[in-house]
């Protein structure tokens, strides 16, 4: 994982005018909408274009980056948060 | 507040409003029946498993349409030469409204109930603005 690249993106995002996590969150909302579009297409909604796994991979990736940036605006460690969440969910499902 | 009240009185002439909304509900019902998606024709008191599935699908579609509406708005600070395509944005709002009507239908709401609940909530919101939460 190249954290330096992520930090570079964060600096550029700040320079471009996004000021805080609330402003960053709208990007997450946008990406979630895109995931919804891909899933509608993948699961047979004929009103949607031909979207497949590759699109889903792309949208999930984009969403993760928006969440990384959102965490960064709050000075939080995204990967630590992710690890904590995994452990919490693991225990919730009975993992030891 | 006066402007708001006048508009409210103007826009909420009950009979016309109910009829207009009813017309839209009927249009959407007949469209959905073309899609064979089994929007309930009568009020449902018990929501079956099948309808939960439908509700989930409609909410997913709603998310998608909200995202599409957002994409029509020039909100990205780093993007130059952004245009606000108002007519496309309006069409996305209409798409959102379609799925919202589907959700009303799936939860067994008729137009009168939608209007009543909307008005009630509007009163609550006004009270909250006046008195705080």
mmCIF file of C-alpha atoms in Angstrom:
data_model
loop_
_atom_site.group_PDB
_atom_site.id
_atom_site.type_symbol
_atom_site.label_atom_id
_atom_site.label_comp_id
_atom_site.label_asym_id
_atom_site.label_seq_id
_atom_site.Cartn_x
_atom_site.Cartn_y
_atom_site.Cartn_z
ATOM 1 C CA UNK A 1 0.000 0.000 0.000
ATOM 2 C CA UNK A 2 1.521 3.291 -1.089
ATOM 3 C CA UNK A 3 0.479 5.689 1.661
ATOM 4 C CA UNK A 4 2.611 8.447 0.148
ATOM 5 C CA UNK A 5 0.403 8.468 -2.947
ATOM 6 C CA UNK A 6 -2.689 8.781 -0.774
ATOM 7 C CA UNK A 7 -1.117 11.641 1.152
ATOM 8 C CA UNK A 8 -0.251 13.336 -2.113
ATOM 9 C CA UNK A 9 -3.881 13.024 -3.240
ATOM 10 C CA UNK A 10 -5.023 14.493 0.076
ATOM 11 C CA UNK A 11 -2.780 17.539 -0.358
ATOM 12 C CA UNK A 12 -4.044 18.075 -3.901
ATOM 13 C CA UNK A 13 -7.663 17.708 -2.812
ATOM 14 C CA UNK A 14 -7.126 20.348 -0.114
ATOM 15 C CA UNK A 15 -5.438 22.686 -2.568
ATOM 16 C CA UNK A 16 -8.303 22.290 -5.012
ATOM 17 C CA UNK A 17 -10.771 23.723 -2.516
ATOM 18 C CA UNK A 18 -12.232 20.892 -0.446
ATOM 19 C CA UNK A 19 -11.906 22.190 3.086
ATOM 20 C CA UNK A 20 -13.231 19.610 5.510
ATOM 21 C CA UNK A 21 -14.753 16.171 5.998
ATOM 22 C CA UNK A 22 -18.286 17.428 5.447
ATOM 23 C CA UNK A 23 -17.326 18.832 2.064
ATOM 24 C CA UNK A 24 -15.449 15.621 1.316
ATOM 25 C CA UNK A 25 -18.467 13.485 2.195
ATOM 26 C CA UNK A 26 -20.390 14.621 -0.896
ATOM 27 C CA UNK A 27 -17.819 12.706 -2.976
ATOM 28 C CA UNK A 28 -18.634 9.592 -0.976
ATOM 29 C CA UNK A 29 -22.330 10.158 -1.633
ATOM 30 C CA UNK A 30 -21.607 10.483 -5.334
ATOM 31 C CA UNK A 31 -19.585 7.283 -5.401
ATOM 32 C CA UNK A 32 -22.200 5.347 -3.449
ATOM 33 C CA UNK A 33 -24.719 6.429 -6.102
ATOM 34 C CA UNK A 34 -22.382 5.053 -8.747
ATOM 35 C CA UNK A 35 -22.123 1.724 -6.925
ATOM 36 C CA UNK A 36 -25.928 1.629 -6.838
ATOM 37 C CA UNK A 37 -26.019 2.206 -10.597
ATOM 38 C CA UNK A 38 -23.570 -0.630 -11.303
ATOM 39 C CA UNK A 39 -25.434 -3.031 -9.020
ATOM 40 C CA UNK A 40 -28.775 -2.182 -10.628
ATOM 41 C CA UNK A 41 -27.265 -2.992 -13.982
ATOM 42 C CA UNK A 42 -25.544 -6.179 -12.790
ATOM 43 C CA UNK A 43 -28.755 -7.456 -11.241
ATOM 44 C CA UNK A 44 -30.941 -7.046 -14.273
ATOM 45 C CA UNK A 45 -32.473 -3.576 -14.197
ATOM 46 C CA UNK A 46 -33.041 -3.118 -17.914
ATOM 47 C CA UNK A 47 -33.162 0.665 -17.565
ATOM 48 C CA UNK A 48 -29.465 0.673 -16.790
ATOM 49 C CA UNK A 49 -26.520 0.380 -19.148
ATOM 50 C CA UNK A 50 -24.326 -2.633 -19.469
ATOM 51 C CA UNK A 51 -22.216 -2.338 -16.353
ATOM 52 C CA UNK A 52 -20.148 -5.195 -14.958
ATOM 53 C CA UNK A 53 -17.689 -6.290 -12.309
ATOM 54 C CA UNK A 54 -14.941 -4.058 -13.649
ATOM 55 C CA UNK A 55 -17.116 -1.020 -13.096
ATOM 56 C CA UNK A 56 -17.945 -2.235 -9.606
ATOM 57 C CA UNK A 57 -14.249 -2.640 -8.787
ATOM 58 C CA UNK A 58 -13.620 0.899 -9.992
ATOM 59 C CA UNK A 59 -16.491 2.401 -7.989
ATOM 60 C CA UNK A 60 -15.582 0.525 -4.811
ATOM 61 C CA UNK A 61 -12.024 1.802 -5.193
ATOM 62 C CA UNK A 62 -13.191 5.376 -5.739
ATOM 63 C CA UNK A 63 -15.453 5.128 -2.693
ATOM 64 C CA UNK A 64 -12.598 3.863 -0.523
ATOM 65 C CA UNK A 65 -10.459 6.800 -1.541
ATOM 66 C CA UNK A 66 -13.233 9.237 -0.612
ATOM 67 C CA UNK A 67 -13.440 7.548 2.806
ATOM 68 C CA UNK A 68 -9.678 7.722 3.246
ATOM 69 C CA UNK A 69 -9.778 11.446 2.484
ATOM 70 C CA UNK A 70 -12.730 11.993 4.794
ATOM 71 C CA UNK A 71 -10.801 10.296 7.638
ATOM 72 C CA UNK A 72 -7.709 12.318 6.823
ATOM 73 C CA UNK A 73 -9.622 15.592 7.102
ATOM 74 C CA UNK A 74 -10.482 14.538 10.658
ATOM 75 C CA UNK A 75 -6.880 13.545 11.285
ATOM 76 C CA UNK A 76 -7.907 9.919 11.690
ATOM 77 C CA UNK A 77 -5.984 6.839 10.604
ATOM 78 C CA UNK A 78 -8.127 5.182 7.933
ATOM 79 C CA UNK A 79 -6.304 1.847 8.111
ATOM 80 C CA UNK A 80 -6.482 1.727 11.897
ATOM 81 C CA UNK A 81 -10.209 2.433 11.656
ATOM 82 C CA UNK A 82 -10.577 -0.318 9.084
ATOM 83 C CA UNK A 83 -8.693 -2.810 11.222
ATOM 84 C CA UNK A 84 -10.744 -1.892 14.280
ATOM 85 C CA UNK A 85 -13.968 -2.324 12.300
ATOM 86 C CA UNK A 86 -12.838 -5.718 10.976
ATOM 87 C CA UNK A 87 -12.095 -6.940 14.484
ATOM 88 C CA UNK A 88 -15.394 -5.627 15.816
ATOM 89 C CA UNK A 89 -17.362 -7.278 13.007
ATOM 90 C CA UNK A 90 -15.359 -10.495 13.355
ATOM 91 C CA UNK A 91 -16.308 -10.716 17.031
ATOM 92 C CA UNK A 92 -19.917 -9.844 16.273
ATOM 93 C CA UNK A 93 -20.063 -12.857 13.981
ATOM 94 C CA UNK A 94 -18.687 -15.119 16.669
ATOM 95 C CA UNK A 95 -15.011 -15.050 15.665
ATOM 96 C CA UNK A 96 -12.497 -15.717 18.435
ATOM 97 C CA UNK B 1 -42.557 33.690 6.874
ATOM 98 C CA UNK B 2 -45.478 35.612 5.315
ATOM 99 C CA UNK B 3 -44.257 34.746 1.844
ATOM 100 C CA UNK B 4 -43.973 31.121 2.911
ATOM 101 C CA UNK B 5 -47.490 31.102 4.353
ATOM 102 C CA UNK B 6 -49.023 32.691 1.269
ATOM 103 C CA UNK B 7 -47.299 30.169 -0.940
ATOM 104 C CA UNK B 8 -48.378 27.345 1.252
ATOM 105 C CA UNK B 9 -51.988 28.443 1.052
ATOM 106 C CA UNK B 10 -51.722 28.933 -2.669
ATOM 107 C CA UNK B 11 -50.071 25.593 -3.308
ATOM 108 C CA UNK B 12 -52.019 23.489 -0.901
ATOM 109 C CA UNK B 13 -55.520 23.909 -2.191
ATOM 110 C CA UNK B 14 -56.414 20.489 -0.989
ATOM 111 C CA UNK B 15 -58.656 19.116 -3.715
ATOM 112 C CA UNK B 16 -56.486 20.119 -6.631
ATOM 113 C CA UNK B 17 -53.383 18.924 -4.930
ATOM 114 C CA UNK B 18 -54.851 15.571 -4.066
ATOM 115 C CA UNK B 19 -56.114 15.115 -7.618
ATOM 116 C CA UNK B 20 -52.825 16.054 -9.195
ATOM 117 C CA UNK B 21 -50.894 13.753 -6.936
ATOM 118 C CA UNK B 22 -53.472 11.013 -7.451
ATOM 119 C CA UNK B 23 -52.998 11.336 -11.189
ATOM 120 C CA UNK B 24 -49.234 10.912 -10.812
ATOM 121 C CA UNK B 25 -49.709 7.896 -8.549
ATOM 122 C CA UNK B 26 -52.049 6.313 -11.121
ATOM 123 C CA UNK B 27 -49.588 6.974 -13.932
ATOM 124 C CA UNK B 28 -46.805 5.362 -11.960
ATOM 125 C CA UNK B 29 -48.960 2.392 -10.963
ATOM 126 C CA UNK B 30 -49.816 1.696 -14.572
ATOM 127 C CA UNK B 31 -46.199 2.080 -15.623
ATOM 128 C CA UNK B 32 -45.116 -0.355 -12.938
ATOM 129 C CA UNK B 33 -47.763 -2.830 -14.018
ATOM 130 C CA UNK B 34 -46.198 -2.740 -17.477
ATOM 131 C CA UNK B 35 -42.926 -3.688 -15.810
ATOM 132 C CA UNK B 36 -44.729 -6.529 -14.014
ATOM 133 C CA UNK B 37 -43.183 -5.431 -10.751
ATOM 134 C CA UNK B 38 -46.325 -6.038 -8.698
ATOM 135 C CA UNK B 39 -46.809 -2.717 -7.018
ATOM 136 C CA UNK B 40 -49.754 -3.390 -4.714
ATOM 137 C CA UNK B 41 -53.034 -2.030 -5.988
ATOM 138 C CA UNK B 42 -54.632 -1.917 -2.570
ATOM 139 C CA UNK B 43 -53.507 -0.735 0.806
ATOM 140 C CA UNK B 44 -51.199 -3.211 2.455
ATOM 141 C CA UNK B 45 -51.301 -3.741 6.181
ATOM 142 C CA UNK B 46 -48.975 -6.697 6.175
ATOM 143 C CA UNK B 47 -45.808 -6.174 4.229
ATOM 144 C CA UNK B 48 -44.816 -9.485 2.716
ATOM 145 C CA UNK B 49 -41.269 -10.667 2.141
ATOM 146 C CA UNK B 50 -41.736 -10.020 -1.542
ATOM 147 C CA UNK B 51 -42.510 -6.378 -0.923
ATOM 148 C CA UNK B 52 -39.520 -5.940 1.322
ATOM 149 C CA UNK B 53 -37.466 -7.099 -1.637
ATOM 150 C CA UNK B 54 -39.263 -4.570 -3.831
ATOM 151 C CA UNK B 55 -38.741 -1.805 -1.288
ATOM 152 C CA UNK B 56 -35.035 -2.599 -1.152
ATOM 153 C CA UNK B 57 -34.793 -2.466 -4.933
ATOM 154 C CA UNK B 58 -36.626 0.838 -5.111
ATOM 155 C CA UNK B 59 -34.379 2.352 -2.439
ATOM 156 C CA UNK B 60 -31.334 1.188 -4.389
ATOM 157 C CA UNK B 61 -32.757 2.830 -7.509
ATOM 158 C CA UNK B 62 -33.485 5.975 -5.516
ATOM 159 C CA UNK B 63 -29.839 6.145 -4.378
ATOM 160 C CA UNK B 64 -28.753 5.771 -7.962
ATOM 161 C CA UNK B 65 -31.035 8.559 -9.148
ATOM 162 C CA UNK B 66 -29.991 10.883 -6.323
ATOM 163 C CA UNK B 67 -26.399 10.265 -7.395
ATOM 164 C CA UNK B 68 -27.338 11.095 -10.986
ATOM 165 C CA UNK B 69 -28.946 14.340 -9.869
ATOM 166 C CA UNK B 70 -25.818 15.212 -7.908
ATOM 167 C CA UNK B 71 -23.666 14.621 -10.990
ATOM 168 C CA UNK B 72 -25.619 17.298 -12.859
ATOM 169 C CA UNK B 73 -24.690 19.921 -10.276
ATOM 170 C CA UNK B 74 -21.415 21.807 -10.717
ATOM 171 C CA UNK B 75 -20.205 21.380 -7.153
ATOM 172 C CA UNK B 76 -16.638 20.143 -7.629
ATOM 173 C CA UNK B 77 -14.245 22.972 -6.737
ATOM 174 C CA UNK B 78 -11.435 21.504 -8.871
ATOM 175 C CA UNK B 79 -13.477 21.042 -12.028
ATOM 176 C CA UNK B 80 -13.302 23.957 -14.413
ATOM 177 C CA UNK B 81 -15.945 24.950 -16.960
ATOM 178 C CA UNK B 82 -18.687 23.144 -15.146
ATOM 179 C CA UNK B 83 -22.164 23.825 -16.422
ATOM 180 C CA UNK B 84 -25.336 23.446 -14.453
ATOM 181 C CA UNK B 85 -27.571 21.562 -16.846
ATOM 182 C CA UNK B 86 -30.823 22.561 -15.176
ATOM 183 C CA UNK B 87 -33.090 20.646 -17.549
ATOM 184 C CA UNK B 88 -31.142 17.397 -17.018
ATOM 185 C CA UNK B 89 -31.129 18.065 -13.288
ATOM 186 C CA UNK B 90 -34.903 18.496 -13.348
ATOM 187 C CA UNK B 91 -35.292 15.204 -15.187
ATOM 188 C CA UNK B 92 -33.221 13.470 -12.524
ATOM 189 C CA UNK B 93 -35.502 14.948 -9.874
ATOM 190 C CA UNK B 94 -38.439 13.490 -11.764
ATOM 191 C CA UNK B 95 -36.709 10.087 -11.809
ATOM 192 C CA UNK B 96 -36.250 10.400 -8.053
ATOM 193 C CA UNK B 97 -39.930 11.231 -7.721
ATOM 194 C CA UNK B 98 -40.901 8.102 -9.683
ATOM 195 C CA UNK B 99 -39.074 5.868 -7.259
ATOM 196 C CA UNK B 100 -40.393 7.807 -4.305
ATOM 197 C CA UNK B 101 -43.945 7.239 -5.565
ATOM 198 C CA UNK B 102 -43.131 3.543 -5.922
ATOM 199 C CA UNK B 103 -42.053 3.513 -2.287
ATOM 200 C CA UNK B 104 -45.275 5.267 -1.255
ATOM 201 C CA UNK B 105 -47.258 2.648 -3.161
ATOM 202 C CA UNK B 106 -45.259 -0.236 -1.740
ATOM 203 C CA UNK B 107 -45.849 0.982 1.782
ATOM 204 C CA UNK B 108 -49.569 1.202 1.103
ATOM 205 C CA UNK B 109 -49.829 4.991 1.189
ATOM 206 C CA UNK B 110 -52.462 6.783 -0.837
ATOM 207 C CA UNK B 111 -52.213 10.393 -1.944
ATOM 208 C CA UNK B 112 -54.328 11.702 0.902
ATOM 209 C CA UNK B 113 -52.101 10.007 3.446
ATOM 210 C CA UNK B 114 -48.996 11.434 1.761
ATOM 211 C CA UNK B 115 -50.461 14.932 1.870
ATOM 212 C CA UNK B 116 -51.652 14.581 5.456
ATOM 213 C CA UNK B 117 -48.333 13.275 6.712
ATOM 214 C CA UNK B 118 -46.464 15.918 4.745
ATOM 215 C CA UNK B 119 -48.588 18.682 6.243
ATOM 216 C CA UNK B 120 -48.198 17.265 9.736
ATOM 217 C CA UNK B 121 -44.447 17.055 9.381
ATOM 218 C CA UNK B 122 -44.377 20.552 7.945
ATOM 219 C CA UNK B 123 -46.135 21.811 11.071
ATOM 220 C CA UNK B 124 -43.631 19.984 13.261
ATOM 221 C CA UNK B 125 -40.735 21.471 11.307
ATOM 222 C CA UNK B 126 -42.174 24.955 11.631
ATOM 223 C CA UNK B 127 -42.635 24.450 15.368
ATOM 224 C CA UNK B 128 -39.039 23.219 15.650
ATOM 225 C CA UNK B 129 -37.803 26.326 13.849
ATOM 226 C CA UNK B 130 -39.799 28.496 16.197
ATOM 227 C CA UNK B 131 -39.077 26.725 19.475
ATOM 228 C CA UNK B 132 -35.871 24.880 18.783
ATOM 229 C CA UNK B 133 -35.399 21.119 18.862
#
